[in-house]
Amino acid sequence: MNALAATNRNFRHAARILGLDSKLEKSLLIPFREIKVECTVPKDDGTLVSYVGFRVQHDNARGPMKGGIRYHPEVDPDEVNALAQLMTWKTAVADIPYGGAKGGIGCTPRELSMSELERLTRVFTQKIHDLIGVHTDVPAPDMGTNAQTMAWILDEYSKFHGYSPAIVTGKPIDLGGSLGREAATGRGVVFATEALLADYGKSIKDLTFVIQGFGNVGSWAARLIHERGGKIIAVNDITGAIENPNGIDIPALIKHKEETGGLNNFQDADAMDPNELLVHECDVLIPCALGGVLNRENASSVKAKFIIEAANHPTDPEADEILSKKGVIILPDIYANSGGVTVSYFEWVQNIQGFMWDEEKVNNELQRYMTRAFHNIKAMCHSHNCNLRMGAFTLGVNRVARATLLRGWEA
């Protein structure tokens, strides 16, 4: 089941639990605006190429729309639509004053030179500059884009609208980016894990962890779990998988990855079959890589007691049912990985005020938001007698529905 079908299914289920009016339910699913632009740019050799750019703005009932821009060969309108909708519910769960959006350009970034990427980004910005804005739609980095991409968008947008640092988040620190943004998603995952474990009378320090994916999110989550005394017994990335039942030395592994570009040949752990990683014996499994990795083929073999969804949509609905029957507790992506968008919100607030925070304040506020959101989700679970995923979805959908009704949606 693809991301769009799964998101729609979760939304409909939440709408049924909440008893939403069918007309309101239908109107909440329809995106506010879908933008498609052709970006024609000269390549370094002088030839002209055209790329298709998208921006889906899903809902702005609770505030400006917010969501990433990805550069990827398979930027498909359906997927962008699903991700924009997911951002609407995610920002509502985190209780930050945003709606959802998502965008992208169908290109292969590693096949483009730096100057080609810059020209492409600037042309895309020229085409959409009057449809985004500090109080309209605030883009951010996603797959294939980074702080440099945001710097180009900021510069190009500012040519039309004057200096506007709050137009994008995930910027370089020197251009108004926030301290703590780099680690935010991984740190949020750890705060979410702490809140969940505390609810079961457990703490990170007594448990074993398996982490799938060792990019930005996975490596930060691993580092922070290691600092809190958690024992990480297996990790993987695209280069391979390693295990050590006594716990992997994470700072040493991060240094090894920086030096060699992968996890292989790390002296403090043994190589293992990457396919065994998700079904490895452990207390807590944290998928931080691609969607759909837990499916009906492997779900029944999962041995973890808790799954923290740091990736987007790592568990497909069939696996969800199998794991629920086994009594595995799943902390849903819509909450678990919302640390990134929460600190993006802090960055936007700092830019609007023209007053920057120190990193300690950013991290303390993030912990406050993540912990509060968990207690709000648990309250929904109790009042609707549902699991954490539906608790999060009903919380998010209910907030958007209430804002929509209060603003007068039929007028």
Coordinates of C-alpha atoms in Angstrom, one line a residue:
M1 CA 0.0 0.0 0.0
N2 CA 1.5 3.3 -1.0
A3 CA 1.9 6.4 1.2
L4 CA -1.2 8.1 -0.2
A5 CA -3.5 5.2 0.3
A6 CA -2.2 4.5 3.8
T7 CA -2.5 8.2 4.8
N8 CA -6.1 8.4 3.4
R9 CA -7.0 5.2 5.2
N10 CA -5.7 6.5 8.6
F11 CA -7.5 9.8 8.0
R12 CA -10.8 8.1 7.3
H13 CA -10.4 5.9 10.3
A14 CA -9.7 8.9 12.5
A15 CA -12.7 10.8 11.0
R16 CA -15.0 7.8 11.8
I17 CA -13.7 7.7 15.4
L18 CA -14.3 11.4 15.8
G19 CA -17.7 11.2 14.1
L20 CA -16.9 14.0 11.6
D21 CA -19.6 15.3 9.2
S22 CA -19.1 13.6 5.9
K23 CA -19.0 16.9 4.0
L24 CA -16.3 18.3 6.3
E25 CA -14.4 15.0 6.0
K26 CA -14.4 15.3 2.2
S27 CA -13.3 19.0 2.3
L28 CA -10.4 18.3 4.7
L29 CA -8.9 15.8 2.2
I30 CA -9.0 18.2 -0.8
P31 CA -5.8 20.2 -1.2
F32 CA -6.1 24.0 -1.1
R33 CA -3.8 24.5 -4.2
E34 CA -1.6 22.4 -6.4
I35 CA 1.1 24.1 -8.4
K36 CA 3.0 22.6 -11.3
V37 CA 5.8 24.6 -13.1
E38 CA 8.2 24.0 -15.9
C39 CA 11.8 25.0 -15.0
T40 CA 13.9 25.5 -18.1
V41 CA 17.6 26.0 -17.3
P42 CA 20.8 26.1 -19.3
K43 CA 23.3 23.3 -18.4
D44 CA 27.0 24.0 -18.0
D45 CA 27.6 22.8 -21.6
G46 CA 25.1 25.3 -22.9
T47 CA 22.2 22.9 -23.7
L48 CA 18.7 23.6 -22.4
V49 CA 16.9 21.2 -20.1
S50 CA 13.4 21.4 -18.6
Y51 CA 12.4 20.0 -15.2
V52 CA 8.9 19.8 -13.7
G53 CA 8.5 21.3 -10.3
F54 CA 5.5 20.8 -7.9
R55 CA 4.1 22.4 -4.8
V56 CA 1.0 21.0 -3.1
Q57 CA -0.5 23.3 -0.5
H58 CA -2.9 21.1 1.4
D59 CA -4.5 23.1 4.2
N60 CA -4.0 26.5 5.9
A61 CA -6.8 26.5 8.5
R62 CA -4.3 26.6 11.5
G63 CA -1.7 28.8 9.9
P64 CA 0.8 29.1 7.0
M65 CA 1.5 25.9 5.1
K66 CA 4.7 24.2 5.9
G67 CA 6.7 21.3 4.2
G68 CA 9.8 20.2 2.5
I69 CA 11.0 20.5 -1.1
R70 CA 12.7 17.3 -2.5
Y71 CA 14.9 16.9 -5.5
H72 CA 14.4 13.3 -6.6
P73 CA 13.9 11.6 -10.0
E74 CA 10.6 10.1 -8.9
V75 CA 8.8 13.2 -7.6
D76 CA 5.3 11.9 -8.2
P77 CA 2.3 14.2 -7.8
D78 CA 0.4 11.5 -5.8
E79 CA 3.3 11.1 -3.3
V80 CA 3.7 14.9 -2.9
N81 CA 0.0 15.1 -2.2
A82 CA 0.2 12.4 0.5
L83 CA 3.1 14.0 2.1
A84 CA 1.5 17.5 2.1
Q85 CA -1.6 16.0 3.8
L86 CA 0.6 14.2 6.3
M87 CA 2.2 17.6 7.2
T88 CA -1.2 19.0 7.9
W89 CA -1.9 16.3 10.6
K90 CA 1.8 16.3 11.8
T91 CA 1.9 20.1 12.6
A92 CA -1.5 19.8 14.3
V93 CA -0.3 16.9 16.5
A94 CA 2.8 18.9 17.5
D95 CA 0.5 21.9 18.2
I96 CA 2.5 24.3 16.1
P97 CA 0.5 27.0 14.1
Y98 CA 1.0 25.6 10.6
G99 CA -0.9 23.7 7.9
G100 CA 0.7 21.2 5.5
A101 CA 2.5 21.5 2.1
K102 CA 5.1 19.6 0.2
G103 CA 7.0 20.2 -3.1
G104 CA 9.7 18.9 -5.3
I105 CA 11.5 18.9 -8.6
G106 CA 11.8 15.7 -10.7
C107 CA 15.6 15.6 -11.1
T108 CA 18.7 13.6 -10.1
P109 CA 20.7 16.0 -7.9
R110 CA 23.9 14.0 -8.0
E111 CA 24.0 14.3 -11.8
L112 CA 23.8 18.1 -11.7
S113 CA 26.7 20.4 -10.9
M114 CA 26.5 22.9 -8.1
S115 CA 25.9 25.8 -10.5
E116 CA 23.2 23.8 -12.3
L117 CA 21.4 23.1 -9.0
E118 CA 21.6 26.8 -8.1
R119 CA 20.1 27.9 -11.5
L120 CA 17.4 25.2 -11.1
T121 CA 16.5 26.3 -7.6
R122 CA 16.4 30.0 -8.6
V123 CA 14.2 29.4 -11.6
F124 CA 11.8 27.3 -9.4
T125 CA 11.7 30.1 -6.8
Q126 CA 11.0 32.7 -9.5
K127 CA 8.0 30.6 -10.7
I128 CA 6.5 30.1 -7.2
H129 CA 7.6 33.3 -5.3
D130 CA 4.2 34.9 -5.4
L131 CA 2.5 31.6 -4.1
I132 CA 4.8 31.1 -1.0
G133 CA 5.4 33.6 1.8
V134 CA 6.3 34.1 5.4
H135 CA 2.6 33.9 6.3
T136 CA 1.4 31.8 3.4
D137 CA 3.7 28.8 2.8
V138 CA 7.2 28.2 4.3
P139 CA 9.4 25.6 2.5
A140 CA 12.2 23.5 4.1
P141 CA 14.8 21.0 3.0
D142 CA 13.8 17.3 2.2
M143 CA 15.4 14.5 0.3
G144 CA 18.1 15.8 -2.1
T145 CA 18.0 19.4 -0.7
N146 CA 19.9 21.0 2.1
A147 CA 20.7 24.3 3.9
Q148 CA 22.5 25.6 0.7
T149 CA 19.3 25.0 -1.3
M150 CA 17.4 27.1 1.3
A151 CA 20.0 29.9 1.1
W152 CA 19.4 30.1 -2.7
I153 CA 15.6 30.2 -2.3
L154 CA 16.0 32.9 0.4
D155 CA 18.2 35.0 -1.8
E156 CA 16.0 34.7 -4.9
Y157 CA 12.8 35.3 -2.9
S158 CA 14.4 38.4 -1.3
K159 CA 15.0 40.0 -4.8
F160 CA 11.2 40.2 -5.2
H161 CA 10.1 40.8 -1.6
G162 CA 13.0 42.4 0.3
Y163 CA 15.1 40.5 2.9
S164 CA 12.9 37.8 4.3
P165 CA 14.8 35.2 6.4
A166 CA 11.5 33.6 7.6
I167 CA 10.5 32.5 4.0
V168 CA 12.3 29.1 4.5
T169 CA 13.6 27.1 7.4
G170 CA 16.6 24.7 7.6
K171 CA 18.8 27.6 6.5
P172 CA 22.6 27.9 7.3
I173 CA 23.2 29.4 10.7
D174 CA 24.9 32.4 9.1
L175 CA 21.7 33.3 7.3
G176 CA 19.3 33.0 10.3
G177 CA 19.2 29.3 10.7
S178 CA 18.5 28.0 14.2
L179 CA 21.0 26.3 16.5
G180 CA 19.9 22.7 17.2
R181 CA 18.1 22.3 13.8
E182 CA 20.7 19.8 12.5
A183 CA 20.0 17.4 15.4
A184 CA 16.3 18.2 15.9
T185 CA 14.6 15.2 14.3
G186 CA 16.9 12.7 16.0
R187 CA 16.7 14.6 19.3
G188 CA 12.9 14.7 19.0
V189 CA 12.9 10.9 18.4
V190 CA 14.8 10.4 21.7
F191 CA 12.4 12.8 23.6
A192 CA 9.5 10.9 22.2
T193 CA 11.0 7.5 23.2
E194 CA 11.6 8.8 26.7
A195 CA 8.0 9.9 27.0
L196 CA 6.7 6.5 25.8
L197 CA 9.1 4.5 28.0
A198 CA 8.3 6.6 31.1
D199 CA 4.6 5.7 30.5
Y200 CA 5.6 2.0 30.9
G201 CA 7.9 2.7 33.9
K202 CA 11.0 2.1 31.8
S203 CA 14.0 4.3 30.8
I204 CA 16.5 4.3 28.0
K205 CA 19.4 3.4 30.2
D206 CA 18.1 -0.1 30.9
L207 CA 17.2 -1.2 27.4
T208 CA 18.6 -2.5 24.1
F209 CA 18.1 -0.7 20.8
V210 CA 18.4 -1.6 17.1
I211 CA 18.6 1.4 14.7
Q212 CA 17.8 0.9 11.0
G213 CA 19.5 3.7 8.9
F214 CA 22.5 5.8 10.0
G215 CA 22.0 9.1 8.2
N216 CA 21.2 12.4 9.9
V217 CA 18.3 11.1 12.0
G218 CA 19.7 7.6 12.8
S219 CA 23.1 8.8 13.8
W220 CA 21.8 11.6 16.1
A221 CA 19.3 9.3 17.7
A222 CA 22.0 6.7 18.3
R223 CA 24.4 9.3 19.8
L224 CA 21.8 10.6 22.2
I225 CA 20.6 7.2 23.2
H226 CA 24.2 6.1 23.8
E227 CA 24.8 9.3 26.0
R228 CA 21.7 8.3 28.1
G229 CA 23.2 4.8 28.7
G230 CA 21.0 2.9 26.2
K231 CA 22.7 -0.1 24.7
I232 CA 22.7 0.0 20.9
I233 CA 23.3 -3.6 19.7
A234 CA 22.8 -3.3 15.9
V235 CA 22.7 -0.6 13.2
N236 CA 22.8 -0.5 9.4
D237 CA 22.9 1.9 6.5
I238 CA 23.1 1.4 2.7
T239 CA 26.8 0.2 3.1
G240 CA 26.0 -2.7 5.4
A241 CA 24.9 -3.9 8.9
I242 CA 26.9 -4.4 12.1
E243 CA 26.1 -5.9 15.6
N244 CA 27.6 -6.2 19.0
P245 CA 25.5 -7.8 21.7
N246 CA 27.5 -5.8 24.4
G247 CA 26.6 -2.5 22.8
I248 CA 28.3 -0.6 20.0
D249 CA 30.6 2.4 20.8
I250 CA 28.5 5.0 18.9
P251 CA 31.0 8.0 19.0
A252 CA 33.7 5.7 17.6
L253 CA 31.3 4.4 14.9
I254 CA 30.3 8.0 13.9
K255 CA 34.0 8.8 13.5
H256 CA 34.6 5.6 11.5
K257 CA 31.7 6.5 9.2
E258 CA 33.0 10.0 8.6
E259 CA 36.5 8.6 7.8
T260 CA 35.4 5.7 5.6
G261 CA 32.0 6.7 4.3
G262 CA 30.3 3.5 5.7
L263 CA 29.8 1.1 8.6
N264 CA 31.9 -1.8 7.2
N265 CA 35.1 -3.0 8.8
F266 CA 34.3 -1.2 12.1
Q267 CA 36.6 -3.0 14.6
D268 CA 34.3 -2.9 17.5
A269 CA 31.4 -4.9 15.9
D270 CA 30.7 -7.9 13.6
A271 CA 29.1 -7.7 10.2
M272 CA 25.6 -9.1 10.0
D273 CA 22.9 -9.8 7.3
P274 CA 21.1 -6.5 6.8
N275 CA 17.8 -8.4 6.3
E276 CA 18.1 -9.8 9.9
L277 CA 18.3 -6.3 11.4
L278 CA 14.6 -5.6 11.7
V279 CA 13.9 -9.0 13.3
H280 CA 16.9 -8.8 15.6
E281 CA 16.3 -9.5 19.3
C282 CA 16.0 -6.1 21.1
D283 CA 13.7 -4.0 23.3
V284 CA 13.3 -1.0 21.0
L285 CA 13.5 -0.9 17.2
I286 CA 13.9 2.5 15.5
P287 CA 13.5 2.5 11.7
C288 CA 15.1 5.7 10.4
A289 CA 15.4 5.0 6.7
L290 CA 12.8 4.3 4.0
G291 CA 9.1 3.8 4.1
G292 CA 7.4 0.3 4.0
V293 CA 10.2 -1.6 5.6
L294 CA 7.9 -3.4 8.0
N295 CA 5.4 -5.4 6.0
R296 CA 3.4 -8.6 6.1
E297 CA 6.5 -10.7 5.1
N298 CA 8.6 -9.8 8.2
A299 CA 6.2 -8.3 10.8
S300 CA 5.5 -11.6 12.5
S301 CA 9.2 -12.2 13.1
V302 CA 9.8 -8.8 14.8
K303 CA 11.1 -9.4 18.3
A304 CA 11.1 -5.8 19.6
K305 CA 8.6 -4.7 22.2
F306 CA 8.6 -1.1 21.1
I307 CA 8.9 0.4 17.6
I308 CA 9.7 4.1 17.2
E309 CA 8.9 5.3 13.7
A310 CA 11.6 7.8 13.0
A311 CA 11.2 7.3 9.2
N312 CA 8.1 8.4 7.3
H313 CA 5.6 5.5 6.9
P314 CA 8.0 2.6 7.8
T315 CA 5.1 0.3 8.8
D316 CA 2.5 -0.6 6.2
P317 CA -1.1 -1.1 7.5
E318 CA -0.9 -5.0 7.2
A319 CA 2.2 -5.0 9.4
D320 CA 0.5 -2.7 11.8
E321 CA -2.3 -5.2 12.4
I322 CA 0.1 -8.1 12.8
L323 CA 2.3 -6.2 15.3
S324 CA -0.7 -4.9 17.2
K325 CA -2.0 -8.5 17.7
K326 CA 1.5 -9.4 19.0
G327 CA 1.3 -6.6 21.5
V328 CA 4.1 -4.5 20.0
I329 CA 3.8 -0.8 20.9
I330 CA 4.3 1.4 17.9
L331 CA 5.0 5.1 18.3
P332 CA 3.7 6.6 15.0
D333 CA 5.8 8.7 12.6
I334 CA 3.3 11.6 12.6
Y335 CA 4.5 12.2 16.2
A336 CA 7.9 10.5 16.6
N337 CA 9.7 12.4 13.8
S338 CA 8.0 15.8 14.4
G339 CA 11.1 17.2 16.1
G340 CA 12.4 18.6 12.8
V341 CA 9.3 20.6 12.0
T342 CA 9.0 21.8 15.6
V343 CA 12.5 23.3 15.5
S344 CA 11.7 24.7 12.0
Y345 CA 8.9 26.5 13.8
F346 CA 11.3 27.8 16.4
E347 CA 13.6 29.0 13.5
W348 CA 10.7 30.8 11.9
V349 CA 9.7 32.4 15.2
Q350 CA 13.3 33.6 15.8
N351 CA 13.4 35.1 12.3
I352 CA 10.1 37.0 12.6
Q353 CA 11.2 38.4 16.0
G354 CA 14.7 39.1 14.8
F355 CA 15.9 37.5 18.0
M356 CA 17.9 34.3 18.1
W357 CA 17.9 31.7 20.9
D358 CA 20.9 29.7 22.3
E359 CA 20.9 26.0 21.7
E360 CA 19.9 25.1 25.2
K361 CA 16.7 27.0 24.9
V362 CA 15.9 25.3 21.5
N363 CA 16.4 21.9 23.0
N364 CA 14.4 22.6 26.2
E365 CA 11.5 24.0 24.2
L366 CA 11.7 20.9 21.9
Q367 CA 11.5 18.6 24.9
R368 CA 8.5 20.6 26.3
Y369 CA 6.6 20.3 22.9
M370 CA 7.4 16.6 22.4
T371 CA 6.4 15.6 26.0
R372 CA 3.2 17.7 25.9
A373 CA 2.2 16.2 22.5
F374 CA 2.7 12.6 23.9
H375 CA 0.4 13.3 26.8
N376 CA -2.2 14.8 24.4
I377 CA -2.0 11.7 22.3
K378 CA -2.5 9.4 25.3
A379 CA -5.5 11.5 26.4
M380 CA -7.1 10.8 22.9
C381 CA -6.2 7.1 23.2
H382 CA -8.1 6.9 26.5
S383 CA -11.1 8.9 25.4
H384 CA -11.5 7.0 22.1
N385 CA -10.1 3.6 23.3
C386 CA -7.6 3.4 20.4
N387 CA -3.9 2.7 19.8
L388 CA -1.2 5.4 19.6
R389 CA -1.4 5.8 15.8
M390 CA -5.1 6.5 15.9
G391 CA -4.6 8.6 19.1
A392 CA -2.2 10.8 17.1
F393 CA -4.4 10.9 14.0
T394 CA -7.6 11.8 15.9
L395 CA -5.6 14.5 17.8
G396 CA -4.3 16.1 14.6
V397 CA -7.5 15.7 12.5
N398 CA -9.7 17.0 15.4
R399 CA -7.5 20.2 15.7
V400 CA -7.7 20.9 12.0
A401 CA -11.5 20.2 11.9
R402 CA -12.1 22.5 14.8
A403 CA -10.1 25.3 13.3
T404 CA -11.9 24.8 9.9
L405 CA -15.3 25.0 11.6
L406 CA -14.4 28.0 13.7
R407 CA -13.3 29.9 10.6
G408 CA -16.5 29.1 8.8
W409 CA -15.8 26.6 6.0
E410 CA -19.1 26.6 4.2
A411 CA -19.2 30.4 3.6

